[in-house]
Short mmCIF file of C-alpha atoms and ligand atoms in Angstrom, two decimals:
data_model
loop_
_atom_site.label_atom_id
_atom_site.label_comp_id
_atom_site.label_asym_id
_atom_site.label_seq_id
_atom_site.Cartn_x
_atom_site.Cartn_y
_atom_site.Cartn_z
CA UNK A 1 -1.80 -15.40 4.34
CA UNK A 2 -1.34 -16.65 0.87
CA UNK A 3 -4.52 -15.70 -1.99
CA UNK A 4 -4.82 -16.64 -5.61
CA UNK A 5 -6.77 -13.55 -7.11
CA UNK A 6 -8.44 -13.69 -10.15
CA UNK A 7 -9.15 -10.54 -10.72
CA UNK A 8 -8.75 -6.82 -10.48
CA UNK A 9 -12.03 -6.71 -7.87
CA UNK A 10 -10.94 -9.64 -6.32
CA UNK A 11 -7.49 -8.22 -5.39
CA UNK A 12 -9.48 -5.27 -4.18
CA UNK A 13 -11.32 -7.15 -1.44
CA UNK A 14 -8.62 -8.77 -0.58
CA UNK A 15 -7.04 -5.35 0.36
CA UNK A 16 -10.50 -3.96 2.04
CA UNK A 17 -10.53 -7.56 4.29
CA UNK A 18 -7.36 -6.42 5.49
CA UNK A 19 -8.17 -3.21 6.41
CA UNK A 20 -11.34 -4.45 8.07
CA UNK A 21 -9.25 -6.56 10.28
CA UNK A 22 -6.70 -3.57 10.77
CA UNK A 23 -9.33 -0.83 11.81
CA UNK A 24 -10.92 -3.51 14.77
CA UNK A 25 -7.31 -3.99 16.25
CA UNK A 26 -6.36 -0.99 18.63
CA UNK A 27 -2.77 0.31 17.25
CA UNK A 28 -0.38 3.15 18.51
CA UNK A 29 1.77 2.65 16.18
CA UNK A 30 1.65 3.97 12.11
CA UNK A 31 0.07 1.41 9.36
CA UNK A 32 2.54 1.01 6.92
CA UNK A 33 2.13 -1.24 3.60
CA UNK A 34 4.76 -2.27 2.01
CA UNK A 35 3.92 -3.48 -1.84
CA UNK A 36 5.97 -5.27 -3.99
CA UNK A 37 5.69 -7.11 -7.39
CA UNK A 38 6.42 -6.36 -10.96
CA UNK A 39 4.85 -3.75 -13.36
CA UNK A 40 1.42 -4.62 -13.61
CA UNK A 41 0.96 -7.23 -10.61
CA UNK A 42 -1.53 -5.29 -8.90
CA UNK A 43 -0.13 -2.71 -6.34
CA UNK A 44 -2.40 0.38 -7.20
CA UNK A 45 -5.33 -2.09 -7.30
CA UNK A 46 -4.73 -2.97 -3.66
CA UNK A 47 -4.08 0.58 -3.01
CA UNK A 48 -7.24 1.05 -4.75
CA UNK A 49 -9.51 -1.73 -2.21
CA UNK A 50 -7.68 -0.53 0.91
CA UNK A 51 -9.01 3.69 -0.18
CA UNK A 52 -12.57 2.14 -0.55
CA UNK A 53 -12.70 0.45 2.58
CA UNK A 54 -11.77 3.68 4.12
CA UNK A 55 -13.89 5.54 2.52
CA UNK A 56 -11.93 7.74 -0.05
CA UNK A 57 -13.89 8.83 -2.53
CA UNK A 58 -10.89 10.23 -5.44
CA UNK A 59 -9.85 8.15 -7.64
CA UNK A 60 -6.48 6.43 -7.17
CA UNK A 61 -4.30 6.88 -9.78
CA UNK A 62 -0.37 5.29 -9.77
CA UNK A 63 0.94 8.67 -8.68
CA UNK A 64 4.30 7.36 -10.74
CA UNK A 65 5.40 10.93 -11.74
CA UNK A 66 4.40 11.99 -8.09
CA UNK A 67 5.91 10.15 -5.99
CA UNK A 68 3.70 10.77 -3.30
CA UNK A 69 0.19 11.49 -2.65
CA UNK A 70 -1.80 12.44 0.22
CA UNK A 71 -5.66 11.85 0.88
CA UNK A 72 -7.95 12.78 3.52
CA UNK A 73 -9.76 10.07 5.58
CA UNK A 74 -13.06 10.54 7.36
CA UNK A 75 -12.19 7.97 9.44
CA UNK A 76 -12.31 7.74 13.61
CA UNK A 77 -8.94 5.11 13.15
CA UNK A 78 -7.12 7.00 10.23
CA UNK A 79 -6.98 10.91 9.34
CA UNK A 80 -4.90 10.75 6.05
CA UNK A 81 -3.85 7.70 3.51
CA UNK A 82 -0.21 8.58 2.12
CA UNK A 83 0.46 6.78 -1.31
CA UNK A 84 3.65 6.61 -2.41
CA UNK A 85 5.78 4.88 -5.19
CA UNK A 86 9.19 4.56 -4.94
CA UNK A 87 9.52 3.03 -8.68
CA UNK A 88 11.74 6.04 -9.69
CA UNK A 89 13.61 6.16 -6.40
CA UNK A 90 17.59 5.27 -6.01
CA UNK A 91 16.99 4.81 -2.32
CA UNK A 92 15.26 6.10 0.52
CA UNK A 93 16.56 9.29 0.84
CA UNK A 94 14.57 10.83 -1.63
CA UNK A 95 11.09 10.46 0.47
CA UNK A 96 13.26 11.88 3.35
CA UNK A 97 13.64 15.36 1.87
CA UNK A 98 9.49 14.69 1.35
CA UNK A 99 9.21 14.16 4.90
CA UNK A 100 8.33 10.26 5.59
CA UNK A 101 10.08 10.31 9.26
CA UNK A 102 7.05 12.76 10.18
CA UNK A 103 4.66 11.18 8.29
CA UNK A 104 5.55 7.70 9.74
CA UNK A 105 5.70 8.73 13.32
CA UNK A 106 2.06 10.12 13.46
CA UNK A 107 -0.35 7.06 13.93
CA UNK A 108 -3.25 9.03 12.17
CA UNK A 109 -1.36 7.93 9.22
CA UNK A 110 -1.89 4.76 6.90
CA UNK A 111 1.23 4.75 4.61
CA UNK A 112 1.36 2.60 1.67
CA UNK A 113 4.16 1.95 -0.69
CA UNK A 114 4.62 0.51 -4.02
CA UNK A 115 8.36 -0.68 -4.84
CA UNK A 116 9.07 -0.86 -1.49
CA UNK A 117 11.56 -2.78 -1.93
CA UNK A 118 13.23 0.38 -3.01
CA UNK A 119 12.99 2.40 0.09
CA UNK A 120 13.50 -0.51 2.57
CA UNK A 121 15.84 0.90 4.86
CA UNK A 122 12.82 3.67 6.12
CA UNK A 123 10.28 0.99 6.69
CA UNK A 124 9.83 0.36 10.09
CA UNK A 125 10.11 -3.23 12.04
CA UNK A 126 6.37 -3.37 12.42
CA UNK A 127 4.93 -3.09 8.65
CA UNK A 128 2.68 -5.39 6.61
CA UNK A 129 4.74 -6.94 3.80
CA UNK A 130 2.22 -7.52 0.53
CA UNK A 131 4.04 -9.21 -2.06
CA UNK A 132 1.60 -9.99 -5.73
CA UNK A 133 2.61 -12.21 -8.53
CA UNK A 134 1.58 -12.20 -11.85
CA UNK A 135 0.44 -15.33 -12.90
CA UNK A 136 -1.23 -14.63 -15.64
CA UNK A 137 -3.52 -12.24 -17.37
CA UNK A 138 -6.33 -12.05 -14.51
CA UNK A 139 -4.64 -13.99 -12.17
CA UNK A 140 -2.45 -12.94 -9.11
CA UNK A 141 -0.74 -14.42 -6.16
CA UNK A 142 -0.64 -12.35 -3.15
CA UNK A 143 0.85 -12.74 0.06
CA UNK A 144 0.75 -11.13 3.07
CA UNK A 145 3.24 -11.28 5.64
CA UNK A 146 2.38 -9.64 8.84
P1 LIG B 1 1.06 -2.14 -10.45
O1 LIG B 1 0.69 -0.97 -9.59
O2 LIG B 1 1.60 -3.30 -9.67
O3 LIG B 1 1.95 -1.78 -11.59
P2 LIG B 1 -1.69 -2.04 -11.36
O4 LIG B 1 -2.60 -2.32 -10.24
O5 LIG B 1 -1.51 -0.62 -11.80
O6 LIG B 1 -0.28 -2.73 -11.08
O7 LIG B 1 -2.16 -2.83 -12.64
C1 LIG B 1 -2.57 -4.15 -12.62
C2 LIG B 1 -3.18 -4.44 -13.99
O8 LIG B 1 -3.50 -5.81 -14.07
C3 LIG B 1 -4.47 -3.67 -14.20
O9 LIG B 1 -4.57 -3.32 -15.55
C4 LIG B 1 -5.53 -4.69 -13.82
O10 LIG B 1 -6.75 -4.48 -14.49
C5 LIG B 1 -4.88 -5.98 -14.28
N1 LIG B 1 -5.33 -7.18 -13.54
C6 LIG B 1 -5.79 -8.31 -14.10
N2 LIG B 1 -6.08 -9.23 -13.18
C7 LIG B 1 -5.78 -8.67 -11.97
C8 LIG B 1 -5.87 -9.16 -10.63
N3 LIG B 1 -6.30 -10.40 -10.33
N4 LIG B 1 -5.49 -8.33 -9.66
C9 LIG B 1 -5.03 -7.07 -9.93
N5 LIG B 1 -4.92 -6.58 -11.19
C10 LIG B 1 -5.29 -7.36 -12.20
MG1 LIG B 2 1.37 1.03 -9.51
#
């Protein structure tokens, strides 16, 4: 699915139309979003529309100097949202040691992941591939690969 956003709240319903669609199909398996695009194309925005849609009240911040955060879901589908960015990451072993094979084999889990690009060799077969261009100042091409 190919969108042209045009703007921040835009690219934010575009992420909570996703999850919509996610949380009516039945899955044993763990939601993992993959994000990529530059600095600035709009990866902790989507992150932003898809912890709306399920309810998370915190704010979302780019948890850049974390490299992963956790928050709880009140959700019947989903019990925690992991956020993750792998900007400052060589490879994937560094969210190994922060225990992502655990994390990814518990289906409670949505698991999203800017950079992932960085960290592709831990993604598993089945993920949803999000990949946002900047076009220009408001506007952004996303594409989702499922
Ligand atoms: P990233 O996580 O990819 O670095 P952010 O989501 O943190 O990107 O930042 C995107 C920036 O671009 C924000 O300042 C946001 O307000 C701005 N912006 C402008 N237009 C859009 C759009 N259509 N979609 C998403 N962000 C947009
Ligand atoms: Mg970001």
């Amino acid at each position: 699915m190919k969108y042209l956003s045009k703007s921040p709240i835009e690219t934010r319903k575009i992420a909570s139309t996703l999850i919509k669609k996610l949380t009516t199909k039945r899955n044993s398996q763990t939601v993992v979003i993959a994000l990529e695009g530059e600095l600035g194309a709009g990866k902790t925005t989507f992150v932003k529309g898809v912890a709306r849609e399920l309810g998370i009240k915190k704010n979302i911040t780019s948890p850049t100097f974390v490299i992963m955060k956790k928050l709880e879901i009140n959700n019947l589908k989903f019990e925690s949202l992991f956020h993750i960015d792998a900007y400052r990451l060589k490879d994937h072993r560094g969210l190994i040691s922060l225990g992502i094979k655990e994390i990814l084999a518990d289906p409670k889990n949505i698991v999203l992941i800017e950079w992932s690009d960085r960290v592709k060799k831990i993604l598993p077969k089945k993920h949803i591939k999000i990949h946002l261009d900047h076009i220009n100042t408001d506007e952004r091409k996303i594409e989702i690969f499922e």
